[in-house]
């Protein structure tokens, strides 16, 4: 019998009731699972602090001394017991709200104790609230003491951090010598990692900070390694299963367009990306490429030229946008760019009439229609191509993996897929979550762009703001005013939006105002957008429904109300709606006066840079992967417990290289020496522990 798989209830002092509680609360049933509940922090017990040295409420400390007196205040629920504790120089209050009688019985004045906990700062005075109190003894733990998260129910049954610590200690002792290694020996040697057993011991009971770091490194490495291995292996499976159409020729259409029709010089970044795409599409393997490029970086032209490559090789191409407005805009700009070339372009959206649809369908089936621009309507089964060679998906985040797969099914041999996104995804996240996509980046804006000037103003400056807006309107420009409507059902948000609309209509009565929000009917929304896009309406009052891709080069001002309620990447996307023409554009972030330090930082980042990748990195550092990761977590094969995508980017790259090297030798991991990897992948994907339960 494997001792690491022994049930918890047989641990000394555990018993069936507590082990059942651990199963319910943490989902752990075996010793092995228990020792994978890692501490969330450590108390440095290698030294004693003096009370006079306490200067931070966030560091756990221990002090040595004696209780010099008790004092009780309040009654009933307001009852407090205060023990004055002296280290010989100064005193500090130990405060108890609960278990007052127990404390009075257990601890006597004049006896030596060790008190440890997190100092509490109140009205400029430090105290300890419900600290741990121990009698000093020679065999007490020294060094780093682990602290564990526990749930309310666990605490009620005395399964607090201290108790968990004891059980984990016992579990590790019983497992000693029997812990099976989960990483290949070669990898451990190559990466200078601790063996698993040592890492488990050291993460719970580190001998020193260096060992703790090594233990964390080893365990994080393992987490990231298996995530990467799973993603990369999956990607490889997909690739080997599907051969790709080979676009061997660069033909007439591409060359003529490049020489005679291209209205500007491509940027170096656009050229590089086109080369990458060409190499992919000529390789004989199906392309799955993510093209990242900041708003306005010129992705459309790259898409168009990639589609021409498909056409030159006798295939059709299709570009899908998330909304009708965007699809229409693409259709219009493609037909304009291709004017004079023998290319048939069609537009398919939900609102196309049945009669016209039939024509489109026929053209697609007999191949006379070469490029189709459309919305999700393209996914419908009745849309059949003669030979679809390339699908371009614009603005990825509205388009899931499942939908990508539906496009694949449009051909016996799946088309190449190019996914384009303006959401700046930091490299570490992209590597983890889009492990199945190769990534190209346009990291350069076309020449001559003026960065959007961004200001942060407080609500009381509304008068000046309106004067500025009027100036721009008088100069013939258009203006966006955006309100938060995070939760579409939020009544107060809806009211703010309506009030905003009314006040714009009143203040700028001489200019037509349009309005869009998510609760409008699609037809109505389209109509309002059309009014603004065509220039008929001069102001657009909107919620974030306009976030994605709309191109109105004449709009020069983006006013964002309640800017403090938006995340950085959202602010960046919104700002990307202006600065699309040749003239100077402006973004004004309006917020209330009282702001948290983090919010202030967020808004000041916006005023300092317009670089989407810098903003994404700052966002990741400020918030952690948060939302960005949230929307992408579904892309991860299993949860990360220790590793943190915001800060472990370097390790992630190391891990990815190692996983790639292994898969190059043995893509399906079927070789005998990789049996361990396959087994671990399988085990980990079952997701044993539910970390979200822990408070
Ligand atoms: P996005 O990457 O946000 O989709 P677009 O493809 O819509 O950006 O391009 C934004 C604008 O920049 C368009 O008006 C386009 O014609 C123009 N553009 C693209 N590439 C270049 C270039 N190399 N030089 C000058 N203008 C360019
Ligand atoms: Mg675009």
mmCIF file of N, CA, C and O in Angstrom, residues 331-396:
data_model
loop_
_atom_site.group_PDB
_atom_site.id
_atom_site.type_symbol
_atom_site.label_atom_id
_atom_site.label_comp_id
_atom_site.label_asym_id
_atom_site.label_seq_id
_atom_site.Cartn_x
_atom_site.Cartn_y
_atom_site.Cartn_z
ATOM 1 N N UNK A 331 -16.539 45.397 -45.158
ATOM 2 C CA UNK A 331 -17.001 45.195 -46.529
ATOM 3 C C UNK A 331 -16.724 46.449 -47.362
ATOM 4 O O UNK A 331 -16.167 46.394 -48.457
ATOM 5 N N UNK A 332 -17.078 47.577 -46.774
ATOM 6 C CA UNK A 332 -16.876 48.822 -47.513
ATOM 7 C C UNK A 332 -15.403 49.101 -47.769
ATOM 8 O O UNK A 332 -15.011 49.469 -48.874
ATOM 9 N N UNK A 333 -14.559 48.897 -46.745
ATOM 10 C CA UNK A 333 -13.158 49.228 -46.994
ATOM 11 C C UNK A 333 -12.505 48.209 -47.924
ATOM 12 O O UNK A 333 -11.663 48.574 -48.736
ATOM 13 N N UNK A 334 -12.920 46.939 -47.855
ATOM 14 C CA UNK A 334 -12.344 45.959 -48.783
ATOM 15 C C UNK A 334 -12.745 46.256 -50.222
ATOM 16 O O UNK A 334 -11.914 46.220 -51.124
ATOM 17 N N UNK A 335 -14.020 46.551 -50.450
ATOM 18 C CA UNK A 335 -14.427 46.828 -51.835
ATOM 19 C C UNK A 335 -13.724 48.077 -52.354
ATOM 20 O O UNK A 335 -13.321 48.134 -53.501
ATOM 21 N N UNK A 336 -13.514 49.036 -51.467
ATOM 22 C CA UNK A 336 -12.819 50.249 -51.897
ATOM 23 C C UNK A 336 -11.371 49.927 -52.284
ATOM 24 O O UNK A 336 -10.887 50.306 -53.341
ATOM 25 N N UNK A 337 -10.709 49.172 -51.416
ATOM 26 C CA UNK A 337 -9.298 48.851 -51.676
ATOM 27 C C UNK A 337 -9.117 47.985 -52.916
ATOM 28 O O UNK A 337 -8.116 48.077 -53.612
ATOM 29 N N UNK A 338 -10.115 47.120 -53.168
ATOM 30 C CA UNK A 338 -9.961 46.160 -54.263
ATOM 31 C C UNK A 338 -10.537 46.668 -55.582
ATOM 32 O O UNK A 338 -10.525 45.948 -56.582
ATOM 33 N N UNK A 339 -11.055 47.895 -55.557
ATOM 34 C CA UNK A 339 -11.661 48.430 -56.768
ATOM 35 C C UNK A 339 -10.659 48.399 -57.927
ATOM 36 O O UNK A 339 -9.535 48.865 -57.790
ATOM 37 N N UNK A 340 -11.082 47.799 -59.052
ATOM 38 C CA UNK A 340 -10.165 47.716 -60.185
ATOM 39 C C UNK A 340 -9.509 46.351 -60.315
ATOM 40 O O UNK A 340 -8.902 46.039 -61.325
ATOM 41 N N UNK A 341 -9.632 45.548 -59.274
ATOM 42 C CA UNK A 341 -9.105 44.177 -59.349
ATOM 43 C C UNK A 341 -10.278 43.220 -59.566
ATOM 44 O O UNK A 341 -11.377 43.457 -59.041
ATOM 45 N N UNK A 342 -10.060 42.126 -60.313
ATOM 46 C CA UNK A 342 -11.158 41.199 -60.588
ATOM 47 C C UNK A 342 -11.452 40.299 -59.388
ATOM 48 O O UNK A 342 -11.189 39.105 -59.431
ATOM 49 N N UNK A 343 -11.974 40.884 -58.322
ATOM 50 C CA UNK A 343 -12.287 40.093 -57.131
ATOM 51 C C UNK A 343 -13.739 40.352 -56.741
ATOM 52 O O UNK A 343 -14.163 41.506 -56.653
ATOM 53 N N UNK A 344 -14.505 39.293 -56.534
ATOM 54 C CA UNK A 344 -15.892 39.431 -56.106
ATOM 55 C C UNK A 344 -15.985 39.334 -54.588
ATOM 56 O O UNK A 344 -15.565 38.340 -54.007
ATOM 57 N N UNK A 345 -16.521 40.391 -53.952
ATOM 58 C CA UNK A 345 -16.652 40.401 -52.495
ATOM 59 C C UNK A 345 -18.131 40.430 -52.137
ATOM 60 O O UNK A 345 -18.906 41.164 -52.743
ATOM 61 N N UNK A 346 -18.535 39.612 -51.172
ATOM 62 C CA UNK A 346 -19.923 39.609 -50.730
ATOM 63 C C UNK A 346 -20.043 39.939 -49.251
ATOM 64 O O UNK A 346 -19.086 39.774 -48.489
ATOM 65 N N UNK A 347 -21.222 40.427 -48.848
ATOM 66 C CA UNK A 347 -21.459 40.737 -47.435
ATOM 67 C C UNK A 347 -22.649 39.931 -46.940
ATOM 68 O O UNK A 347 -23.744 40.023 -47.492
ATOM 69 N N UNK A 348 -22.419 39.153 -45.886
ATOM 70 C CA UNK A 348 -23.510 38.367 -45.330
ATOM 71 C C UNK A 348 -23.703 38.738 -43.869
ATOM 72 O O UNK A 348 -22.812 38.581 -43.044
ATOM 73 N N UNK A 349 -24.889 39.255 -43.555
ATOM 74 C CA UNK A 349 -25.184 39.527 -42.150
ATOM 75 C C UNK A 349 -26.623 39.131 -41.893
ATOM 76 O O UNK A 349 -27.396 38.888 -42.842
ATOM 77 N N UNK A 350 -26.964 39.079 -40.620
ATOM 78 C CA UNK A 350 -28.276 38.587 -40.250
ATOM 79 C C UNK A 350 -29.406 39.295 -40.961
ATOM 80 O O UNK A 350 -30.424 38.694 -41.297
ATOM 81 N N UNK A 351 -29.213 40.592 -41.220
ATOM 82 C CA UNK A 351 -30.318 41.376 -41.760
ATOM 83 C C UNK A 351 -30.416 41.336 -43.294
ATOM 84 O O UNK A 351 -31.268 41.998 -43.861
ATOM 85 N N UNK A 352 -29.523 40.559 -43.938
ATOM 86 C CA UNK A 352 -29.628 40.442 -45.397
ATOM 87 C C UNK A 352 -30.904 39.683 -45.758
ATOM 88 O O UNK A 352 -31.226 38.664 -45.157
ATOM 89 N N UNK A 353 -31.633 40.205 -46.766
ATOM 90 C CA UNK A 353 -32.918 39.587 -47.091
ATOM 91 C C UNK A 353 -32.765 38.231 -47.756
ATOM 92 O O UNK A 353 -31.764 37.963 -48.425
ATOM 93 N N UNK A 354 -33.784 37.423 -47.591
ATOM 94 C CA UNK A 354 -33.776 36.050 -48.083
ATOM 95 C C UNK A 354 -33.349 35.966 -49.554
ATOM 96 O O UNK A 354 -32.492 35.165 -49.928
ATOM 97 N N UNK A 355 -33.937 36.849 -50.362
ATOM 98 C CA UNK A 355 -33.692 36.815 -51.812
ATOM 99 C C UNK A 355 -32.196 37.042 -52.098
ATOM 100 O O UNK A 355 -31.561 36.308 -52.844
ATOM 101 N N UNK A 356 -31.635 38.077 -51.428
ATOM 102 C CA UNK A 356 -30.232 38.401 -51.667
ATOM 103 C C UNK A 356 -29.324 37.302 -51.124
ATOM 104 O O UNK A 356 -28.257 37.035 -51.647
ATOM 105 N N UNK A 357 -29.804 36.701 -50.036
ATOM 106 C CA UNK A 357 -29.043 35.635 -49.431
ATOM 107 C C UNK A 357 -28.839 34.474 -50.388
ATOM 108 O O UNK A 357 -27.755 33.918 -50.482
ATOM 109 N N UNK A 358 -29.926 34.129 -51.067
ATOM 110 C CA UNK A 358 -29.864 33.006 -51.993
ATOM 111 C C UNK A 358 -28.770 33.241 -53.032
ATOM 112 O O UNK A 358 -27.991 32.347 -53.348
ATOM 113 N N UNK A 359 -28.711 34.465 -53.530
ATOM 114 C CA UNK A 359 -27.670 34.811 -54.486
ATOM 115 C C UNK A 359 -26.273 34.607 -53.912
ATOM 116 O O UNK A 359 -25.401 34.012 -54.531
ATOM 117 N N UNK A 360 -26.087 35.094 -52.679
ATOM 118 C CA UNK A 360 -24.804 34.943 -51.996
ATOM 119 C C UNK A 360 -24.429 33.468 -51.873
ATOM 120 O O UNK A 360 -23.315 33.059 -52.179
ATOM 121 N N UNK A 361 -25.425 32.695 -51.411
ATOM 122 C CA UNK A 361 -25.167 31.269 -51.202
ATOM 123 C C UNK A 361 -24.701 30.596 -52.486
ATOM 124 O O UNK A 361 -23.765 29.796 -52.473
ATOM 125 N N UNK A 362 -25.382 30.961 -53.590
ATOM 126 C CA UNK A 362 -24.998 30.345 -54.871
ATOM 127 C C UNK A 362 -23.576 30.721 -55.266
ATOM 128 O O UNK A 362 -22.773 29.860 -55.648
ATOM 129 N N UNK A 363 -23.278 32.001 -55.134
ATOM 130 C CA UNK A 363 -21.933 32.471 -55.475
ATOM 131 C C UNK A 363 -20.850 31.767 -54.666
ATOM 132 O O UNK A 363 -19.766 31.483 -55.159
ATOM 133 N N UNK A 364 -21.177 31.509 -53.388
ATOM 134 C CA UNK A 364 -20.199 30.829 -52.540
ATOM 135 C C UNK A 364 -20.026 29.380 -52.980
ATOM 136 O O UNK A 364 -18.924 28.845 -52.998
ATOM 137 N N UNK A 365 -21.162 28.765 -53.346
ATOM 138 C CA UNK A 365 -21.100 27.353 -53.708
ATOM 139 C C UNK A 365 -20.401 27.124 -55.049
ATOM 140 O O UNK A 365 -19.628 26.203 -55.190
ATOM 141 N N UNK A 366 -20.670 28.028 -56.019
ATOM 142 C CA UNK A 366 -20.024 27.782 -57.313
ATOM 143 C C UNK A 366 -18.655 28.464 -57.408
ATOM 144 O O UNK A 366 -17.945 28.361 -58.414
ATOM 145 N N UNK A 367 -18.283 29.195 -56.353
ATOM 146 C CA UNK A 367 -16.927 29.745 -56.320
ATOM 147 C C UNK A 367 -16.785 31.101 -56.991
ATOM 148 O O UNK A 367 -15.689 31.671 -56.994
ATOM 149 N N UNK A 368 -17.890 31.631 -57.542
ATOM 150 C CA UNK A 368 -17.759 32.923 -58.213
ATOM 151 C C UNK A 368 -17.585 34.063 -57.209
ATOM 152 O O UNK A 368 -17.025 35.111 -57.522
ATOM 153 N N UNK A 369 -18.057 33.860 -55.999
ATOM 154 C CA UNK A 369 -17.837 34.839 -54.933
ATOM 155 C C UNK A 369 -16.557 34.422 -54.203
ATOM 156 O O UNK A 369 -16.487 33.343 -53.634
ATOM 157 N N UNK A 370 -15.556 35.293 -54.234
ATOM 158 C CA UNK A 370 -14.253 34.840 -53.722
ATOM 159 C C UNK A 370 -13.981 35.237 -52.279
ATOM 160 O O UNK A 370 -13.325 34.525 -51.540
ATOM 161 N N UNK A 371 -14.480 36.416 -51.909
ATOM 162 C CA UNK A 371 -14.280 36.834 -50.517
ATOM 163 C C UNK A 371 -15.642 37.101 -49.895
ATOM 164 O O UNK A 371 -16.463 37.825 -50.451
ATOM 165 N N UNK A 372 -15.874 36.491 -48.732
ATOM 166 C CA UNK A 372 -17.118 36.754 -48.017
ATOM 167 C C UNK A 372 -16.803 37.508 -46.734
ATOM 168 O O UNK A 372 -15.945 37.101 -45.951
ATOM 169 N N UNK A 373 -17.494 38.628 -46.542
ATOM 170 C CA UNK A 373 -17.378 39.353 -45.282
ATOM 171 C C UNK A 373 -18.661 39.104 -44.525
ATOM 172 O O UNK A 373 -19.750 39.173 -45.113
ATOM 173 N N UNK A 374 -18.591 38.791 -43.250
ATOM 174 C CA UNK A 374 -19.841 38.499 -42.565
ATOM 175 C C UNK A 374 -19.759 38.562 -41.058
ATOM 176 O O UNK A 374 -18.715 38.853 -40.475
ATOM 177 N N UNK A 375 -20.910 38.310 -40.442
ATOM 178 C CA UNK A 375 -20.986 38.204 -38.994
ATOM 179 C C UNK A 375 -21.120 36.724 -38.655
ATOM 180 O O UNK A 375 -20.855 35.870 -39.496
ATOM 181 N N UNK A 376 -21.610 36.458 -37.438
ATOM 182 C CA UNK A 376 -21.828 35.073 -37.039
ATOM 183 C C UNK A 376 -22.738 34.327 -38.017
ATOM 184 O O UNK A 376 -22.744 33.106 -38.042
ATOM 185 N N UNK A 377 -23.486 35.077 -38.799
ATOM 186 C CA UNK A 377 -24.393 34.455 -39.761
ATOM 187 C C UNK A 377 -23.644 33.490 -40.684
ATOM 188 O O UNK A 377 -24.214 32.526 -41.198
ATOM 189 N N UNK A 378 -22.364 33.744 -40.873
ATOM 190 C CA UNK A 378 -21.543 32.892 -41.738
ATOM 191 C C UNK A 378 -21.457 31.463 -41.198
ATOM 192 O O UNK A 378 -21.257 30.505 -41.938
ATOM 193 N N UNK A 379 -21.609 31.336 -39.875
ATOM 194 C CA UNK A 379 -21.455 30.016 -39.265
ATOM 195 C C UNK A 379 -22.588 29.064 -39.621
ATOM 196 O O UNK A 379 -22.442 27.854 -39.538
ATOM 197 N N UNK A 380 -23.723 29.622 -40.013
ATOM 198 C CA UNK A 380 -24.888 28.774 -40.257
ATOM 199 C C UNK A 380 -24.611 27.712 -41.313
ATOM 200 O O UNK A 380 -23.833 27.923 -42.234
ATOM 201 N N UNK A 381 -25.279 26.572 -41.123
ATOM 202 C CA UNK A 381 -24.931 25.417 -41.940
ATOM 203 C C UNK A 381 -25.213 25.619 -43.420
ATOM 204 O O UNK A 381 -24.530 25.066 -44.273
ATOM 205 N N UNK A 382 -26.241 26.425 -43.697
ATOM 206 C CA UNK A 382 -26.593 26.619 -45.101
ATOM 207 C C UNK A 382 -25.527 27.392 -45.877
ATOM 208 O O UNK A 382 -25.560 27.438 -47.099
ATOM 209 N N UNK A 383 -24.595 28.004 -45.145
ATOM 210 C CA UNK A 383 -23.519 28.720 -45.826
ATOM 211 C C UNK A 383 -22.423 27.721 -46.196
ATOM 212 O O UNK A 383 -21.711 27.216 -45.343
ATOM 213 N N UNK A 384 -22.330 27.414 -47.504
ATOM 214 C CA UNK A 384 -21.393 26.386 -47.964
ATOM 215 C C UNK A 384 -20.455 26.985 -49.000
ATOM 216 O O UNK A 384 -20.893 27.667 -49.925
ATOM 217 N N UNK A 385 -19.176 26.719 -48.842
ATOM 218 C CA UNK A 385 -18.196 27.256 -49.788
ATOM 219 C C UNK A 385 -17.803 26.180 -50.802
ATOM 220 O O UNK A 385 -17.936 24.987 -50.540
ATOM 221 N N UNK A 386 -17.289 26.648 -51.945
ATOM 222 C CA UNK A 386 -16.771 25.671 -52.888
ATOM 223 C C UNK A 386 -15.444 25.139 -52.355
ATOM 224 O O UNK A 386 -15.239 23.950 -52.221
ATOM 225 N N UNK A 387 -14.535 26.024 -52.038
ATOM 226 C CA UNK A 387 -13.276 25.593 -51.411
ATOM 227 C C UNK A 387 -12.698 26.736 -50.579
ATOM 228 O O UNK A 387 -11.949 27.577 -51.066
ATOM 229 N N UNK A 388 -13.056 26.730 -49.337
ATOM 230 C CA UNK A 388 -12.637 27.796 -48.431
ATOM 231 C C UNK A 388 -11.201 27.525 -47.986
ATOM 232 O O UNK A 388 -10.904 26.480 -47.411
ATOM 233 N N UNK A 389 -10.312 28.473 -48.217
ATOM 234 C CA UNK A 389 -8.899 28.256 -47.899
ATOM 235 C C UNK A 389 -8.425 29.026 -46.681
ATOM 236 O O UNK A 389 -7.479 28.633 -46.014
ATOM 237 N N UNK A 390 -9.102 30.153 -46.364
ATOM 238 C CA UNK A 390 -8.644 30.980 -45.246
ATOM 239 C C UNK A 390 -9.830 31.660 -44.565
ATOM 240 O O UNK A 390 -10.696 32.227 -45.235
ATOM 241 N N UNK A 391 -9.836 31.575 -43.241
ATOM 242 C CA UNK A 391 -10.830 32.309 -42.467
ATOM 243 C C UNK A 391 -10.101 33.320 -41.598
ATOM 244 O O UNK A 391 -9.151 32.961 -40.892
ATOM 245 N N UNK A 392 -10.523 34.572 -41.650
ATOM 246 C CA UNK A 392 -9.969 35.584 -40.765
ATOM 247 C C UNK A 392 -11.053 35.942 -39.756
ATOM 248 O O UNK A 392 -12.191 36.223 -40.141
ATOM 249 N N UNK A 393 -10.708 35.899 -38.491
ATOM 250 C CA UNK A 393 -11.685 36.267 -37.458
ATOM 251 C C UNK A 393 -11.201 37.543 -36.796
ATOM 252 O O UNK A 393 -10.120 37.568 -36.210
ATOM 253 N N UNK A 394 -11.973 38.605 -36.899
ATOM 254 C CA UNK A 394 -11.572 39.893 -36.346
ATOM 255 C C UNK A 394 -12.112 40.019 -34.926
ATOM 256 O O UNK A 394 -13.234 39.631 -34.646
ATOM 257 N N UNK A 395 -11.290 40.575 -34.054
ATOM 258 C CA UNK A 395 -11.698 40.812 -32.669
ATOM 259 C C UNK A 395 -12.081 39.523 -31.957
ATOM 260 O O UNK A 395 -13.217 39.300 -31.564
ATOM 261 N N UNK A 396 -11.079 38.731 -31.756
ATOM 262 C CA UNK A 396 -11.191 37.403 -31.181
ATOM 263 C C UNK A 396 -12.061 37.271 -29.939
ATOM 264 O O UNK A 396 -12.807 36.325 -29.802
#
